[in-house]
Structures are given as C-alpha cells and as structure tokens.
Amino acid sequence: MRTMTGQPAAAGSEDQRGAPRAGATPGRPLLPGQPGRPDVFTFGETMVALRGSGPLKLGGTMNVSIAGAESNVAIGLARLGHDVRWAGAVGEDEAGQLVLRTLRAEGVGVSGASTDPGAPTGLLLFEPRLPEVTRVHYYRAGSAGSRIGAGVIQRAFSAAPPRVLHLTGITPSLSPTARAAARLVLQLAREVGSLVCLDVNFRARLWTAEAAAEVLREWIPFVDVLIASDDELPLCLPGGGGGGGGGEGSPGGGEGSQRAKGTAGANEDLGAEGAGAGMGAEGADGVLGADGGMARWASEQEGATAPEGAGACGDAVPFPPQEVASDPAATVAAQARLLLDHGVGEVVVKLGVEGATTFTHGGSLHQPAKPVRAVDAVGAGDAFVAGYLSALLDGEGPAGRLERAVTTGAFAVASPGDWEGAPTRAELGMLGAPPGTVVR
C-alpha cells in the first residue's frame, strides 16, 4: 500500500506532511449532543425498489423494498445507535406508506416527511440479467420526492437543528425546487452551527457534469466534510471548465461511470468499500458487469465513451496530462489540497478496491478496503458514509473514521440489498471472524 504522496506506508499510516490530530473534527467544531437535537438530519428522495428474479420481460417474482441514498445513510446510522431524522416527500399511496413504515421500523425519525397527493412515490427496478450482471431502471420523473419544497425542509430542519447535516449531489439534480431546498438548508446549517457533510454522488442520468459543477462549487464554502470518488472531485473544484459538456454520453455520461462496488464476481473476494463507493443508493441506471465496473447501458445513451484516463467528470477541471498519466494519486492529492484551501475541512476520497484516503490540513491518511466475499453490488458508498459519520459523531480521529467506514462498506458488499446488510454497533467486530465461525 502507498500513501497519496507515493511513499511506502503501513495500513492507516500518515504521509510525510504530518498526521491529522487524533479526535480532530473537520472544519468547525462538532456541536455537543443535546436532548431533542438529533445527531444527523438528511433529506432526499426514497423510492420503492423492486428486485426481480430474472429478465423483467419474462415476468417472475420480485422482492419489494425501498432505496434512496440519504435514507440508506440514515438507516446505517440508526443501526449504529445514532439519532437520525430523514425528511422528504412521498406520494399519497401505498408505496409511500412502505417508505415511511420501513424508515420508522429502522429507527429513523420521519416527522419531517411530507405526503404529496398530486404525485406518486418513485420506483426503482433491479433486473438480474446474468449471474454477475444486473440492470437497474428507475422511474422518478415527476415523483413526489422530486417535488419537495424548501418550506417543508426548512420546517423539518428548524424543528430540531442537528449536529450534522448530510446532503448528496442527487437531491439538487431532481428539480429546481429540490435544489432550492438544499441551498436553503445549507444556509440554515451555517446559522445554527451544524457540521455539513456532502457526498457528491454524481448522477449523469439526472444532470450534466456542467450543471452539477455549477451547483456543487457554489456549495463548497458551506461544506465541512466532502466525500467523493476520485473521479468526482473535479466537479467540486473552483475555477476550470464547467464540466466539458458532460451530459449523457459525454465522458462519465453514464451513471455507471461511478465505480462499482468491487472488481470481483460473487464468488470471489474483493475490497469492501469497493469501486462503487461513488454510487448512490439507487445504483446506476446501467449495467453492473462481471468485472464489477458499471458499464454504460447503451440504450438511452448517446454512445460516447470516455477517453483513456478520463473520470466521470471528463475535463471539468484540466490538469497537466503528464501528471495524470504518471501519478493519478498525486493529482487526487492536489485536488484535495485545493478544496481544503477553499474552506472544506476534510476531503474523503473513495478509491474503490484500494480503500479510501482522507485529507485534512494536518496531512493525509489512507485505509485499505476490507476483503469480503461479494454478494450484492449496491449500497457500499452509502454504508461507507454512515460508518464515517458514526465514528465522527463518536469523536474518533481520522484513522477511526476510515476504519469504521470501510467496515460498514464491507457489510454492504457482503449482503444483498441497498441497506439491509448495514451492521449494528455490536456486529462491527464480526467482519474479522474466520470462515465457519458460529456466534452463540
């Protein structure tokens, strides 16, 4: 394993720029827990998820669940013992009731959620096409979740200001009203002193890289903890291009341009945080290939492919080609330092099967992924975020935050479903148990 500066290091070691302070909190100090003040507040769209047993056109059985990037994180945090509130809108339908009922059952507060009688709850379909290839289709245009308004979110947030506000880059892509709601809650978080965590979760099927960059760069001054895959960082960098016209079919134009959870098949070992750490809860509207990478789904795409070495963000922010080609790790480190210089307290970069690295003003720290047997290739990124925020709330330093994040990510990879495999606090130590262990 090597640090981001290219120097040999042991797992969890710091680079030569110095070790981040043990127990340090990124950005402004984390507010102490108070009665009635939740640990985390988040909002976004949660959909009903149907998982088929084979090709959809042939019919067959389907399992019914829910999925949403923000609610996945909320469930993961609740299982680890934290007080979490989720706000969003669901339709006045049975699907919406399933969303709310499931979140309540998992210990997530939903008093700030609203019901929209004029729009349905969104729908997500998982279609296992081959043993190691799954297609994902979602139907969310005009859904209740996409119509969420700023007033609803303002009331929900202000009713119980949280210690941490967690947002993703999915919500502002849904509609102008959802974008306005997210912008407003960022301002509210600053006023009350809430720590802000942003998981980029770029979705090219929902908006272009140029549009995403315009919004995310405006948000950066509010962000204390930025979490992104290495190919998402350019979307957040100040200056540079606006994304190079990165729409569908541009470099990174498929939602599958984010890394998938791993690079091995279901019967092989892979790193927990895995490549799909950049994916959000509902997965990509694409194809999960046997190599674990998210291949673009040719239909509904313009067919362009990324140039060699290009990430999901294409040429959003140009860097010297020789630097990218010779040392991609140095490029990531330089991008992270630029974001730190522009006010972000901590930059956490998910590196797929290579684990994750956190950058602070005190230095950088790398944590390898946990090797596990892959079962399902959806939800690792959200589980990673839940673990990271959990350890942050517990007062852990950078090493402890990364360790818990890759552990919770590993549980997600080793279990079917988006959030179903999220561990409880008591289960965190099970990952290192030898094969065949029976816990009595």
Short mmCIF file of C-alpha atoms in Angstrom, two decimals:
data_model
loop_
_atom_site.label_atom_id
_atom_site.label_comp_id
_atom_site.label_asym_id
_atom_site.label_seq_id
_atom_site.Cartn_x
_atom_site.Cartn_y
_atom_site.Cartn_z
CA MET A 1 0.00 0.00 0.00
CA ARG A 2 1.19 3.52 -0.75
CA THR A 3 0.13 6.86 0.56
CA MET A 4 -1.17 9.54 -1.76
CA THR A 5 2.33 11.03 -1.95
CA GLY A 6 3.66 7.74 -3.27
CA GLN A 7 5.71 6.90 -0.18
CA PRO A 8 5.56 3.38 1.27
CA ALA A 9 3.38 3.20 4.34
CA ALA A 10 1.61 0.76 6.57
CA ALA A 11 -2.14 0.49 6.68
CA GLY A 12 -3.66 3.54 8.29
CA SER A 13 -0.38 5.45 8.25
CA GLU A 14 0.08 9.15 7.64
CA ASP A 15 2.01 10.72 4.82
CA GLN A 16 5.06 12.91 5.24
CA ARG A 17 3.06 16.13 5.62
CA GLY A 18 2.10 15.19 9.18
CA ALA A 19 -0.59 13.21 10.96
CA PRO A 20 -4.10 14.52 11.36
CA ARG A 21 -4.84 15.21 15.02
CA ALA A 22 -6.39 12.31 16.88
CA GLY A 23 -10.03 13.10 17.52
CA ALA A 24 -9.90 16.16 15.31
CA THR A 25 -13.17 17.26 13.80
CA PRO A 26 -13.13 18.73 10.31
CA GLY A 27 -13.97 22.37 9.76
CA ARG A 28 -15.80 23.98 12.63
CA PRO A 29 -16.13 22.03 15.90
CA LEU A 30 -18.83 19.40 16.15
CA LEU A 31 -21.65 20.57 18.42
CA PRO A 32 -22.15 18.52 21.58
CA GLY A 33 -25.15 16.26 21.83
CA GLN A 34 -28.21 17.82 23.40
CA PRO A 35 -31.64 16.41 24.30
CA GLY A 36 -34.00 16.87 21.39
CA ARG A 37 -31.19 17.71 18.99
CA PRO A 38 -30.64 14.83 16.52
CA ASP A 39 -27.20 13.66 15.56
CA VAL A 40 -27.92 13.82 11.83
CA PHE A 41 -30.54 15.37 9.57
CA THR A 42 -30.77 14.40 5.91
CA PHE A 43 -33.29 14.64 3.12
CA GLY A 44 -33.80 13.40 -0.41
CA GLU A 45 -35.89 11.03 -2.48
CA THR A 46 -36.53 7.48 -1.34
CA MET A 47 -38.21 5.12 -3.80
CA VAL A 48 -39.84 1.73 -3.73
CA ALA A 49 -37.34 -0.83 -5.02
CA LEU A 50 -38.42 -4.00 -6.82
CA ARG A 51 -35.79 -6.71 -7.26
CA GLY A 52 -36.61 -9.24 -9.92
CA SER A 53 -35.54 -12.87 -10.14
CA GLY A 54 -34.54 -12.62 -13.81
CA PRO A 55 -35.26 -10.73 -17.04
CA LEU A 56 -38.20 -8.39 -16.45
CA LYS A 57 -39.75 -9.11 -19.84
CA LEU A 58 -40.24 -12.73 -18.76
CA GLY A 59 -42.07 -11.85 -15.58
CA GLY A 60 -41.34 -13.83 -12.45
CA THR A 61 -41.17 -12.89 -8.82
CA MET A 62 -39.97 -9.63 -7.31
CA ASN A 63 -38.91 -8.66 -3.82
CA VAL A 64 -40.18 -5.31 -2.56
CA SER A 65 -38.04 -2.90 -0.56
CA ILE A 66 -37.05 0.77 -0.56
CA ALA A 67 -33.94 2.61 -1.73
CA GLY A 68 -32.55 6.13 -1.54
CA ALA A 69 -29.04 7.42 -0.95
CA GLU A 70 -29.93 9.61 2.00
CA SER A 71 -32.28 7.12 3.66
CA ASN A 72 -29.66 4.39 3.24
CA VAL A 73 -27.22 6.54 5.21
CA ALA A 74 -29.92 7.30 7.78
CA ILE A 75 -30.65 3.60 8.33
CA GLY A 76 -26.95 2.81 8.61
CA LEU A 77 -26.53 5.49 11.27
CA ALA A 78 -29.64 4.46 13.17
CA ARG A 79 -28.41 0.87 13.37
CA LEU A 80 -25.19 2.18 14.88
CA GLY A 81 -27.18 3.86 17.63
CA HIS A 82 -27.46 7.45 16.40
CA ASP A 83 -30.49 9.74 16.44
CA VAL A 84 -31.24 10.41 12.76
CA ARG A 85 -34.04 12.36 11.09
CA TRP A 86 -35.00 12.00 7.43
CA ALA A 87 -37.19 14.41 5.52
CA GLY A 88 -38.55 14.02 2.03
CA ALA A 89 -41.79 13.67 0.14
CA VAL A 90 -43.64 10.51 -0.79
CA GLY A 91 -46.84 10.03 -2.71
CA GLU A 92 -50.21 9.59 -1.05
CA ASP A 93 -50.07 5.93 -1.98
CA GLU A 94 -49.18 2.52 -0.59
CA ALA A 95 -45.64 2.84 -1.90
CA GLY A 96 -45.17 6.00 0.15
CA GLN A 97 -46.50 4.27 3.21
CA LEU A 98 -43.96 1.49 2.70
CA VAL A 99 -41.14 4.04 2.62
CA LEU A 100 -42.26 5.71 5.85
CA ARG A 101 -43.07 2.45 7.60
CA THR A 102 -39.66 0.97 6.76
CA LEU A 103 -37.78 4.02 7.97
CA ARG A 104 -39.76 4.10 11.22
CA ALA A 105 -39.09 0.42 11.76
CA GLU A 106 -35.36 1.07 11.35
CA GLY A 107 -35.41 3.78 13.99
CA VAL A 108 -35.19 6.76 11.62
CA GLY A 109 -37.28 9.79 12.55
CA VAL A 110 -39.68 10.80 9.78
CA SER A 111 -41.73 13.51 11.47
CA GLY A 112 -40.41 15.99 8.91
CA ALA A 113 -41.51 13.92 5.92
CA SER A 114 -44.46 15.08 3.81
CA THR A 115 -47.05 13.41 1.62
CA ASP A 116 -47.80 14.76 -1.85
CA PRO A 117 -51.33 13.88 -3.06
CA GLY A 118 -50.53 15.06 -6.57
CA ALA A 119 -47.55 12.86 -7.40
CA PRO A 120 -46.58 9.20 -6.98
CA THR A 121 -43.73 7.73 -4.98
CA GLY A 122 -40.73 6.99 -7.22
CA LEU A 123 -40.00 3.47 -8.45
CA LEU A 124 -36.75 1.55 -8.93
CA LEU A 125 -36.38 -1.82 -10.68
CA PHE A 126 -33.42 -4.19 -10.34
CA GLU A 127 -33.11 -6.76 -13.11
CA PRO A 128 -30.53 -9.53 -12.62
CA ARG A 129 -29.67 -10.37 -16.22
CA LEU A 130 -26.68 -12.68 -15.74
CA PRO A 131 -25.09 -14.10 -12.58
CA GLU A 132 -22.79 -11.09 -12.42
CA VAL A 133 -24.72 -8.53 -14.49
CA THR A 134 -27.63 -6.52 -13.09
CA ARG A 135 -29.57 -3.84 -14.94
CA VAL A 136 -31.19 -1.05 -12.95
CA HIS A 137 -34.12 1.05 -14.16
CA TYR A 138 -35.74 3.86 -12.24
CA TYR A 139 -38.86 5.92 -12.71
CA ARG A 140 -38.73 9.18 -10.81
CA ALA A 141 -39.64 11.96 -13.25
CA GLY A 142 -42.45 13.99 -11.67
CA SER A 143 -42.36 11.90 -8.50
CA ALA A 144 -43.31 13.25 -5.09
CA GLY A 145 -39.70 13.13 -3.98
CA SER A 146 -38.58 15.32 -6.87
CA ARG A 147 -41.19 17.96 -5.97
CA ILE A 148 -40.00 18.55 -2.41
CA GLY A 149 -40.15 22.22 -1.49
CA ALA A 150 -37.89 24.47 0.57
CA GLY A 151 -40.65 25.29 3.06
CA VAL A 152 -41.11 21.66 4.10
CA ILE A 153 -37.38 21.16 4.59
CA GLN A 154 -36.98 24.43 6.47
CA ARG A 155 -39.68 23.44 8.96
CA ALA A 156 -38.26 19.95 9.42
CA PHE A 157 -34.71 21.21 9.95
CA SER A 158 -35.63 24.11 12.22
CA ALA A 159 -37.84 21.95 14.43
CA ALA A 160 -34.73 20.14 15.68
CA PRO A 161 -31.42 21.52 14.37
CA PRO A 162 -28.96 18.63 14.04
CA ARG A 163 -25.31 18.24 14.93
CA VAL A 164 -24.63 17.13 11.34
CA LEU A 165 -26.44 17.92 8.08
CA HIS A 166 -25.88 15.28 5.41
CA LEU A 167 -26.60 16.04 1.76
CA THR A 168 -25.89 14.32 -1.54
CA GLY A 169 -25.47 15.61 -5.06
CA ILE A 170 -28.51 13.58 -6.12
CA THR A 171 -31.13 15.81 -4.49
CA PRO A 172 -30.29 19.07 -6.29
CA SER A 173 -30.39 17.23 -9.61
CA LEU A 174 -34.04 16.24 -9.20
CA SER A 175 -35.70 19.61 -9.76
CA PRO A 176 -35.31 23.36 -9.19
CA THR A 177 -37.44 23.13 -6.05
CA ALA A 178 -35.31 20.34 -4.60
CA ARG A 179 -32.20 22.35 -5.43
CA ALA A 180 -33.60 25.42 -3.70
CA ALA A 181 -34.47 23.33 -0.63
CA ALA A 182 -30.91 22.03 -0.41
CA ARG A 183 -29.44 25.52 -0.82
CA LEU A 184 -31.67 26.86 1.94
CA VAL A 185 -30.82 24.08 4.39
CA LEU A 186 -27.11 24.76 3.85
CA GLN A 187 -27.66 28.33 4.99
CA LEU A 188 -29.69 27.15 7.98
CA ALA A 189 -26.94 24.73 8.96
CA ARG A 190 -24.40 27.54 8.99
CA GLU A 191 -26.66 29.70 11.15
CA VAL A 192 -27.10 27.03 13.83
CA GLY A 193 -23.57 25.63 13.66
CA SER A 194 -24.36 22.20 12.20
CA LEU A 195 -21.46 20.37 10.59
CA VAL A 196 -22.14 19.81 6.86
CA CYS A 197 -21.28 16.56 5.09
CA LEU A 198 -21.69 16.35 1.31
CA ASP A 199 -21.47 13.08 -0.63
CA VAL A 200 -21.09 14.10 -4.28
CA ASN A 201 -22.92 11.06 -5.73
CA PHE A 202 -22.88 12.41 -9.28
CA ARG A 203 -25.68 11.05 -11.48
CA ALA A 204 -25.17 11.85 -15.15
CA ARG A 205 -28.60 10.45 -15.99
CA LEU A 206 -30.12 13.22 -13.89
CA TRP A 207 -27.99 16.22 -14.89
CA THR A 208 -24.89 17.12 -16.82
CA ALA A 209 -21.46 17.45 -15.30
CA GLU A 210 -21.56 21.14 -16.18
CA ALA A 211 -24.82 21.68 -14.27
CA ALA A 212 -23.59 19.63 -11.33
CA ALA A 213 -20.32 21.54 -11.16
CA GLU A 214 -22.13 24.88 -11.11
CA VAL A 215 -24.19 23.84 -8.08
CA LEU A 216 -21.54 21.89 -6.19
CA ARG A 217 -18.94 24.64 -6.49
CA GLU A 218 -21.45 27.07 -5.03
CA TRP A 219 -21.96 24.70 -2.10
CA ILE A 220 -18.27 24.11 -1.33
CA PRO A 221 -17.89 27.09 1.08
CA PHE A 222 -20.58 25.52 3.29
CA VAL A 223 -19.04 22.03 3.38
CA ASP A 224 -17.05 20.66 6.30
CA VAL A 225 -16.71 17.04 5.13
CA LEU A 226 -16.64 16.33 1.40
CA ILE A 227 -16.94 12.68 0.36
CA ALA A 228 -16.35 11.77 -3.27
CA SER A 229 -14.88 9.12 -5.52
CA ASP A 230 -11.65 10.18 -7.17
CA ASP A 231 -13.40 10.84 -10.49
CA GLU A 232 -15.97 13.14 -8.85
CA LEU A 233 -13.53 15.58 -7.28
CA PRO A 234 -13.19 17.82 -10.38
CA LEU A 235 -16.89 18.67 -10.16
CA CYS A 236 -16.22 20.46 -6.90
CA LEU A 237 -13.03 22.31 -7.79
CA PRO A 238 -13.19 26.09 -8.06
CA GLY A 239 -12.40 27.56 -11.46
CA GLY A 240 -11.68 25.43 -14.51
CA GLY A 241 -14.25 24.31 -17.03
CA GLY A 242 -17.84 23.69 -16.20
CA GLY A 243 -17.72 20.01 -16.89
CA GLY A 244 -16.82 19.96 -20.52
CA GLY A 245 -20.40 19.44 -21.64
CA GLY A 246 -20.52 16.27 -19.62
CA GLY A 247 -24.07 15.25 -20.34
CA GLU A 248 -25.32 11.80 -21.08
CA GLY A 249 -22.89 10.27 -23.47
CA SER A 250 -20.05 12.58 -22.51
CA PRO A 251 -17.07 11.30 -20.56
CA GLY A 252 -18.68 9.89 -17.47
CA GLY A 253 -22.05 10.40 -19.09
CA GLY A 254 -23.45 7.06 -17.98
CA GLU A 255 -24.47 6.81 -14.39
CA GLY A 256 -22.30 3.79 -14.36
CA SER A 257 -19.24 5.95 -14.71
CA GLN A 258 -19.03 5.83 -10.95
CA ARG A 259 -17.03 2.91 -9.68
CA ALA A 260 -18.98 -0.20 -8.83
CA LYS A 261 -18.63 -1.94 -5.52
CA GLY A 262 -15.84 -4.24 -6.46
CA THR A 263 -13.87 -5.86 -9.20
CA ALA A 264 -14.66 -9.49 -8.50
CA GLY A 265 -17.60 -11.73 -9.13
CA ALA A 266 -19.96 -13.01 -6.48
CA ASN A 267 -17.72 -15.95 -5.71
CA GLU A 268 -14.51 -14.00 -5.42
CA ASP A 269 -13.02 -11.80 -2.72
CA LEU A 270 -12.99 -8.06 -3.14
CA GLY A 271 -12.47 -4.89 -1.19
CA ALA A 272 -15.43 -3.78 0.83
CA GLU A 273 -15.67 -0.14 0.03
CA GLY A 274 -15.19 -1.29 -3.43
CA ALA A 275 -15.38 0.55 -6.56
CA GLY A 276 -18.92 1.56 -6.30
CA ALA A 277 -18.33 3.77 -3.39
CA GLY A 278 -19.16 6.63 -5.68
CA MET A 279 -22.57 5.17 -6.40
CA GLY A 280 -25.65 6.27 -4.56
CA ALA A 281 -28.40 4.28 -3.04
CA GLU A 282 -30.46 3.51 -6.06
CA GLY A 283 -27.49 2.33 -8.05
CA ALA A 284 -26.87 3.40 -11.57
CA ASP A 285 -29.35 3.17 -14.38
CA GLY A 286 -26.87 0.97 -16.14
CA VAL A 287 -25.32 -2.46 -16.14
CA LEU A 288 -23.22 -3.97 -13.42
CA GLY A 289 -20.74 -6.08 -15.33
CA ALA A 290 -18.87 -9.19 -14.32
CA ASP A 291 -15.75 -7.13 -13.72
CA GLY A 292 -17.63 -5.22 -11.06
CA GLY A 293 -17.46 -1.96 -13.01
CA MET A 294 -20.61 -0.12 -14.02
CA ALA A 295 -20.79 -0.35 -17.78
CA ARG A 296 -22.87 2.23 -19.58
CA TRP A 297 -26.20 0.95 -20.74
CA ALA A 298 -26.12 1.60 -24.47
CA SER A 299 -29.80 2.38 -24.75
CA GLU A 300 -30.75 5.89 -23.67
CA GLN A 301 -27.11 6.93 -24.07
CA GLU A 302 -25.51 8.83 -26.89
CA GLY A 303 -22.79 6.25 -27.21
CA ALA A 304 -19.74 8.39 -26.49
CA THR A 305 -17.00 6.78 -24.46
CA ALA A 306 -14.56 8.31 -22.03
CA PRO A 307 -11.05 8.92 -23.30
CA GLU A 308 -8.35 6.90 -21.70
CA GLY A 309 -7.64 8.18 -18.21
CA ALA A 310 -10.80 10.28 -18.03
CA GLY A 311 -13.00 10.10 -14.96
CA ALA A 312 -16.69 10.61 -14.50
CA CYS A 313 -16.23 14.32 -14.72
CA GLY A 314 -14.43 14.38 -18.03
CA ASP A 315 -12.41 17.55 -18.50
CA ALA A 316 -14.28 19.55 -15.86
CA VAL A 317 -11.00 20.90 -14.49
CA PRO A 318 -7.94 20.45 -16.71
CA PHE A 319 -4.76 19.07 -15.23
CA PRO A 320 -1.43 18.50 -16.97
CA PRO A 321 -1.84 15.24 -18.94
CA GLN A 322 1.62 14.06 -17.93
CA GLU A 323 0.70 14.42 -14.24
CA VAL A 324 -2.47 12.38 -14.61
CA ALA A 325 -0.74 9.71 -16.63
CA SER A 326 2.33 9.43 -14.42
CA ASP A 327 0.79 9.73 -10.96
CA PRO A 328 -3.00 9.81 -10.61
CA ALA A 329 -2.60 9.69 -6.83
CA ALA A 330 -0.66 12.95 -6.90
CA THR A 331 -3.45 14.53 -8.95
CA VAL A 332 -6.07 13.46 -6.40
CA ALA A 333 -3.92 14.83 -3.58
CA ALA A 334 -3.52 18.14 -5.40
CA GLN A 335 -7.27 18.38 -5.99
CA ALA A 336 -7.97 17.62 -2.32
CA ARG A 337 -5.50 20.27 -1.18
CA LEU A 338 -7.16 22.83 -3.44
CA LEU A 339 -10.53 22.08 -1.86
CA LEU A 340 -9.03 22.36 1.62
CA ASP A 341 -7.58 25.72 0.66
CA HIS A 342 -11.08 26.84 -0.34
CA GLY A 343 -12.61 26.10 3.04
CA VAL A 344 -13.50 22.40 3.12
CA GLY A 345 -12.49 20.96 6.47
CA GLU A 346 -11.86 17.40 5.31
CA VAL A 347 -11.87 15.66 1.92
CA VAL A 348 -12.57 11.92 1.94
CA VAL A 349 -11.74 10.19 -1.34
CA LYS A 350 -13.17 6.75 -2.05
CA LEU A 351 -10.75 4.71 -4.11
CA GLY A 352 -12.67 1.53 -4.81
CA VAL A 353 -10.89 -1.69 -4.00
CA GLU A 354 -7.88 0.38 -2.93
CA GLY A 355 -9.84 1.71 0.05
CA ALA A 356 -10.13 5.38 0.92
CA THR A 357 -7.96 8.36 1.83
CA THR A 358 -8.83 11.36 3.95
CA PHE A 359 -7.12 14.72 3.51
CA THR A 360 -7.05 17.44 6.16
CA HIS A 361 -4.85 20.47 6.73
CA GLY A 362 -2.80 18.22 9.02
CA GLY A 363 -1.99 15.68 6.33
CA SER A 364 -3.48 12.63 4.65
CA LEU A 365 -4.31 9.15 5.84
CA HIS A 366 -5.04 6.03 3.79
CA GLN A 367 -7.11 3.00 4.80
CA PRO A 368 -7.17 -0.16 2.65
CA ALA A 369 -10.51 -1.77 1.89
CA LYS A 370 -11.68 -4.81 3.84
CA PRO A 371 -11.60 -8.05 1.82
CA VAL A 372 -15.00 -9.73 1.77
CA ARG A 373 -16.94 -12.10 -0.47
CA ALA A 374 -19.20 -10.11 -2.78
CA VAL A 375 -22.92 -10.78 -2.66
CA ASP A 376 -24.58 -7.59 -3.93
CA ALA A 377 -23.08 -4.64 -5.77
CA VAL A 378 -25.31 -1.84 -4.49
CA GLY A 379 -25.15 0.38 -1.40
CA ALA A 380 -21.47 0.34 -0.44
CA GLY A 381 -20.99 4.08 -0.82
CA ASP A 382 -23.90 4.92 1.46
CA ALA A 383 -22.74 2.38 4.04
CA PHE A 384 -19.27 3.94 3.89
CA VAL A 385 -20.72 7.38 4.62
CA ALA A 386 -22.80 6.05 7.51
CA GLY A 387 -19.75 4.47 9.10
CA TYR A 388 -17.67 7.59 8.62
CA LEU A 389 -20.25 9.90 10.16
CA SER A 390 -20.88 7.46 13.00
CA ALA A 391 -17.23 7.48 14.02
CA LEU A 392 -17.10 11.27 13.62
CA LEU A 393 -20.05 11.62 15.99
CA ASP A 394 -18.29 9.30 18.43
CA GLY A 395 -15.27 11.60 18.48
CA GLU A 396 -12.96 9.24 16.59
CA GLY A 397 -9.96 10.65 14.76
CA PRO A 398 -9.33 10.22 11.03
CA ALA A 399 -7.99 6.67 11.43
CA GLY A 400 -11.04 5.55 13.39
CA ARG A 401 -13.41 7.21 10.96
CA LEU A 402 -11.85 5.48 7.97
CA GLU A 403 -11.71 2.13 9.74
CA ARG A 404 -15.40 2.18 10.57
CA ALA A 405 -16.30 3.45 7.10
CA VAL A 406 -14.57 0.62 5.25
CA THR A 407 -16.03 -1.85 7.75
CA THR A 408 -19.62 -0.76 7.20
CA GLY A 409 -18.94 -0.67 3.47
CA ALA A 410 -17.78 -4.28 3.68
CA PHE A 411 -21.01 -5.33 5.34
CA ALA A 412 -22.94 -3.76 2.47
CA VAL A 413 -20.94 -5.65 -0.15
CA ALA A 414 -21.34 -8.93 1.69
CA SER A 415 -25.13 -8.64 1.95
CA PRO A 416 -28.00 -8.36 -0.55
CA GLY A 417 -29.93 -5.12 -0.86
CA ASP A 418 -29.16 -1.41 -0.57
CA TRP A 419 -29.26 -1.09 3.21
CA GLU A 420 -30.40 -4.45 4.53
CA GLY A 421 -26.87 -5.58 5.43
CA ALA A 422 -25.98 -2.46 7.44
CA PRO A 423 -24.43 -3.61 10.74
CA THR A 424 -25.41 -2.73 14.27
CA ARG A 425 -22.72 -1.47 16.60
CA ALA A 426 -22.46 -4.88 18.24
CA GLU A 427 -21.84 -6.51 14.84
CA LEU A 428 -18.92 -4.34 13.75
CA GLY A 429 -16.37 -6.79 15.10
CA MET A 430 -17.78 -9.75 13.19
CA LEU A 431 -16.03 -8.90 9.95
CA GLY A 432 -12.70 -10.31 11.02
CA ALA A 433 -14.10 -13.63 12.21
CA PRO A 434 -12.60 -16.67 10.46
CA PRO A 435 -14.72 -18.63 7.93
CA GLY A 436 -17.15 -21.02 9.57
CA THR A 437 -17.46 -19.00 12.77
CA VAL A 438 -20.72 -19.57 14.63
CA VAL A 439 -21.65 -16.83 17.09
CA ARG A 440 -23.57 -18.41 20.00
#
